[in-house]
Amino acid sequence: MRDFDEVARAIAGIPFMSPAQGRLVYEHVQRTDARDVLELGTAHGVGAAYMAAAGANVTTVDFAGAHYDPSPEETARRAGVELTVVREFSSYTWWLKTQVEERSDAHGNVTPAYDFVYLDGAKNWTIDGLAVILIEKLLRPGGWLLMDDLHWTYAQDPHRDATDGIVHRELSEPERTEPHLRAVFDLIVAQHPSFTELRREDEWWGWARKHPGAPRTYSVTTSRPLSALITNTARKAARKARRRVASLR
Ligand SMILES: C[S@@+](CC[C@H](N)C(=O)[O-])C[C@H]1O[C@@H](n2cnc3c(N)ncnc32)[C@H](O)[C@@H]1O
């Protein structure tokens, strides 16, 4: 285990996870005593480094063609931690398929492997809708799934077209303007019989605990001032109204 502040200093300035978010995942790993952690979407390896610094064995997966400077190996070196970095040909969904396959017996029982999974990759309904189903099989009972960027939309990030493997202009208007991960969280994760403790934090993070049989709870928490939340809600209402007007034309 490494001191959080020392690690934050050693990897300062490397995108994409902020030190504030890093502290949250670091503290989550420590508080829940998560031994085995999986991250989907590595980039420079900052999130992975924070989780490894908290004492977890971290496996992190990205596209084979993903090249970052500094590389996740270099980030890990600076942070003084070790990571297992997997670079797959096409998508982490295929890698998850191989993991489920390897851990399945002839009766369809899957031996889970992770205490915490951080999903921070495609932000796409089709890819991550499948990913969360496979993740649930690999999560140990009591383990947590964390999804980043619940509010992200294609419309707000057109330049991503060049790197995310999705041709944005082929998406319908609702697919461009509605947050895919919020739909994955609300309609797949929160309604899945295994995930019973759900929490949305600051609108961009979704936490889900695998605890089948427990009473379902879904809470919303924020660390932001109330005024920011009201502005966000007003913006969403305006977006909805614009869509309604457009559909009436
Ligand atoms: C926001 S970055 C990840 C940031 C990182 N988790 C951190 O904490 O710094 C998203 C990453 O997901 C990867 N990604 C997106 N879709 C993917 C997919 N279907 N399979 C594998 N990697 C994917 C991208 O290549 C990118 O490196």
PDB file of N, CA, C and O in Angstrom, residues 29 34-39 48 51-60 82-84 113-116 140:
ATOM      1  N   VAL A  29     -11.396   1.353  -2.139  1.00  0.00           N
ATOM      2  CA  VAL A  29     -10.629   0.091  -2.123  1.00  0.00           C
ATOM      3  C   VAL A  29     -10.216  -0.242  -0.685  1.00  0.00           C
ATOM      4  O   VAL A  29     -10.357  -1.382  -0.225  1.00  0.00           O
ATOM      5  N   ALA A  34     -10.998  -4.259  -0.868  1.00  0.00           N
ATOM      6  CA  ALA A  34     -11.054  -4.905  -2.186  1.00  0.00           C
ATOM      7  C   ALA A  34      -9.671  -5.441  -2.550  1.00  0.00           C
ATOM      8  O   ALA A  34      -8.705  -4.689  -2.600  1.00  0.00           O
ATOM      9  N   ARG A  35      -9.624  -6.737  -2.802  1.00  0.00           N
ATOM     10  CA  ARG A  35      -8.346  -7.385  -3.090  1.00  0.00           C
ATOM     11  C   ARG A  35      -8.066  -7.363  -4.601  1.00  0.00           C
ATOM     12  O   ARG A  35      -6.993  -7.028  -5.042  1.00  0.00           O
ATOM     13  N   ASP A  36      -9.074  -7.767  -5.359  1.00  0.00           N
ATOM     14  CA  ASP A  36      -8.903  -7.877  -6.810  1.00  0.00           C
ATOM     15  C   ASP A  36      -9.810  -6.866  -7.508  1.00  0.00           C
ATOM     16  O   ASP A  36     -11.032  -6.884  -7.331  1.00  0.00           O
ATOM     17  N   VAL A  37      -9.179  -6.014  -8.302  1.00  0.00           N
ATOM     18  CA  VAL A  37      -9.895  -4.906  -8.939  1.00  0.00           C
ATOM     19  C   VAL A  37      -9.720  -5.007 -10.450  1.00  0.00           C
ATOM     20  O   VAL A  37      -8.633  -5.317 -10.945  1.00  0.00           O
ATOM     21  N   LEU A  38     -10.814  -4.733 -11.173  1.00  0.00           N
ATOM     22  CA  LEU A  38     -10.774  -4.702 -12.633  1.00  0.00           C
ATOM     23  C   LEU A  38     -11.173  -3.310 -13.102  1.00  0.00           C
ATOM     24  O   LEU A  38     -12.196  -2.772 -12.651  1.00  0.00           O
ATOM     25  N   GLU A  39     -10.367  -2.751 -13.996  1.00  0.00           N
ATOM     26  CA  GLU A  39     -10.728  -1.477 -14.609  1.00  0.00           C
ATOM     27  C   GLU A  39     -10.918  -1.694 -16.108  1.00  0.00           C
ATOM     28  O   GLU A  39     -10.069  -2.297 -16.755  1.00  0.00           O
ATOM     29  N   ALA A  48      -6.146   3.277 -12.412  1.00  0.00           N
ATOM     30  CA  ALA A  48      -5.579   1.982 -12.026  1.00  0.00           C
ATOM     31  C   ALA A  48      -4.476   2.165 -10.991  1.00  0.00           C
ATOM     32  O   ALA A  48      -4.373   1.411 -10.019  1.00  0.00           O
ATOM     33  N   MET A  51      -5.889   2.880  -7.538  1.00  0.00           N
ATOM     34  CA  MET A  51      -6.484   1.689  -6.898  1.00  0.00           C
ATOM     35  C   MET A  51      -5.401   0.697  -6.464  1.00  0.00           C
ATOM     36  O   MET A  51      -5.502   0.090  -5.402  1.00  0.00           O
ATOM     37  N   ALA A  52      -4.356   0.586  -7.283  1.00  0.00           N
ATOM     38  CA  ALA A  52      -3.241  -0.293  -6.896  1.00  0.00           C
ATOM     39  C   ALA A  52      -2.524   0.279  -5.672  1.00  0.00           C
ATOM     40  O   ALA A  52      -2.061  -0.462  -4.797  1.00  0.00           O
ATOM     41  N   ALA A  53      -2.439   1.622  -5.606  1.00  0.00           N
ATOM     42  CA  ALA A  53      -1.760   2.260  -4.466  1.00  0.00           C
ATOM     43  C   ALA A  53      -2.487   1.957  -3.158  1.00  0.00           C
ATOM     44  O   ALA A  53      -1.867   1.941  -2.090  1.00  0.00           O
ATOM     45  N   ALA A  54      -3.801   1.706  -3.261  1.00  0.00           N
ATOM     46  CA  ALA A  54      -4.579   1.389  -2.054  1.00  0.00           C
ATOM     47  C   ALA A  54      -4.396  -0.063  -1.628  1.00  0.00           C
ATOM     48  O   ALA A  54      -4.974  -0.499  -0.627  1.00  0.00           O
ATOM     49  N   GLY A  55      -3.630  -0.827  -2.397  1.00  0.00           N
ATOM     50  CA  GLY A  55      -3.298  -2.184  -1.978  1.00  0.00           C
ATOM     51  C   GLY A  55      -3.961  -3.290  -2.790  1.00  0.00           C
ATOM     52  O   GLY A  55      -3.801  -4.468  -2.475  1.00  0.00           O
ATOM     53  N   ALA A  56      -4.700  -2.919  -3.878  1.00  0.00           N
ATOM     54  CA  ALA A  56      -5.395  -3.951  -4.654  1.00  0.00           C
ATOM     55  C   ALA A  56      -4.522  -4.495  -5.787  1.00  0.00           C
ATOM     56  O   ALA A  56      -3.616  -3.814  -6.266  1.00  0.00           O
ATOM     57  N   ASN A  57      -4.829  -5.747  -6.211  1.00  0.00           N
ATOM     58  CA  ASN A  57      -4.250  -6.270  -7.460  1.00  0.00           C
ATOM     59  C   ASN A  57      -5.129  -5.744  -8.578  1.00  0.00           C
ATOM     60  O   ASN A  57      -6.314  -6.091  -8.634  1.00  0.00           O
ATOM     61  N   VAL A  58      -4.570  -4.932  -9.456  1.00  0.00           N
ATOM     62  CA  VAL A  58      -5.402  -4.283 -10.471  1.00  0.00           C
ATOM     63  C   VAL A  58      -5.099  -4.827 -11.862  1.00  0.00           C
ATOM     64  O   VAL A  58      -3.955  -4.834 -12.306  1.00  0.00           O
ATOM     65  N   THR A  59      -6.173  -5.266 -12.537  1.00  0.00           N
ATOM     66  CA  THR A  59      -6.095  -5.621 -13.953  1.00  0.00           C
ATOM     67  C   THR A  59      -6.841  -4.533 -14.703  1.00  0.00           C
ATOM     68  O   THR A  59      -7.961  -4.177 -14.327  1.00  0.00           O
ATOM     69  N   THR A  60      -6.225  -3.990 -15.746  1.00  0.00           N
ATOM     70  CA  THR A  60      -6.878  -2.916 -16.481  1.00  0.00           C
ATOM     71  C   THR A  60      -6.825  -3.210 -17.980  1.00  0.00           C
ATOM     72  O   THR A  60      -5.826  -3.713 -18.491  1.00  0.00           O
ATOM     73  N   GLU A  82       2.329  -1.842  -9.162  1.00  0.00           N
ATOM     74  CA  GLU A  82       2.329  -2.788 -10.280  1.00  0.00           C
ATOM     75  C   GLU A  82       0.921  -2.921 -10.818  1.00  0.00           C
ATOM     76  O   GLU A  82      -0.043  -2.920 -10.048  1.00  0.00           O
ATOM     77  N   LEU A  83       0.801  -3.029 -12.151  1.00  0.00           N
ATOM     78  CA  LEU A  83      -0.502  -3.199 -12.793  1.00  0.00           C
ATOM     79  C   LEU A  83      -0.422  -4.360 -13.772  1.00  0.00           C
ATOM     80  O   LEU A  83       0.631  -4.590 -14.367  1.00  0.00           O
ATOM     81  N   THR A  84      -1.547  -5.056 -13.970  1.00  0.00           N
ATOM     82  CA  THR A  84      -1.640  -5.991 -15.086  1.00  0.00           C
ATOM     83  C   THR A  84      -2.392  -5.267 -16.188  1.00  0.00           C
ATOM     84  O   THR A  84      -3.577  -4.949 -16.041  1.00  0.00           O
ATOM     85  N   ALA A 113     -14.357 -13.304  -9.708  1.00  0.00           N
ATOM     86  CA  ALA A 113     -12.924 -13.045  -9.549  1.00  0.00           C
ATOM     87  C   ALA A 113     -12.591 -11.665  -8.998  1.00  0.00           C
ATOM     88  O   ALA A 113     -11.442 -11.404  -8.639  1.00  0.00           O
ATOM     89  N   TYR A 114     -13.571 -10.746  -8.955  1.00  0.00           N
ATOM     90  CA  TYR A 114     -13.241  -9.359  -8.592  1.00  0.00           C
ATOM     91  C   TYR A 114     -14.114  -8.831  -7.446  1.00  0.00           C
ATOM     92  O   TYR A 114     -15.280  -9.201  -7.312  1.00  0.00           O
ATOM     93  N   ASP A 115     -13.499  -7.941  -6.661  1.00  0.00           N
ATOM     94  CA  ASP A 115     -14.222  -7.292  -5.558  1.00  0.00           C
ATOM     95  C   ASP A 115     -14.723  -5.910  -5.970  1.00  0.00           C
ATOM     96  O   ASP A 115     -15.586  -5.337  -5.302  1.00  0.00           O
ATOM     97  N   PHE A 116     -14.132  -5.366  -7.007  1.00  0.00           N
ATOM     98  CA  PHE A 116     -14.483  -4.004  -7.436  1.00  0.00           C
ATOM     99  C   PHE A 116     -14.191  -3.892  -8.923  1.00  0.00           C
ATOM    100  O   PHE A 116     -13.104  -4.279  -9.371  1.00  0.00           O
ATOM    101  N   ARG A 140     -17.583 -10.667  -7.154  1.00  0.00           N
ATOM    102  CA  ARG A 140     -17.867 -11.494  -5.974  1.00  0.00           C
ATOM    103  C   ARG A 140     -19.078 -10.914  -5.230  1.00  0.00           C
ATOM    104  O   ARG A 140     -19.288  -9.691  -5.252  1.00  0.00           O
TER     105      ARG A 140
END
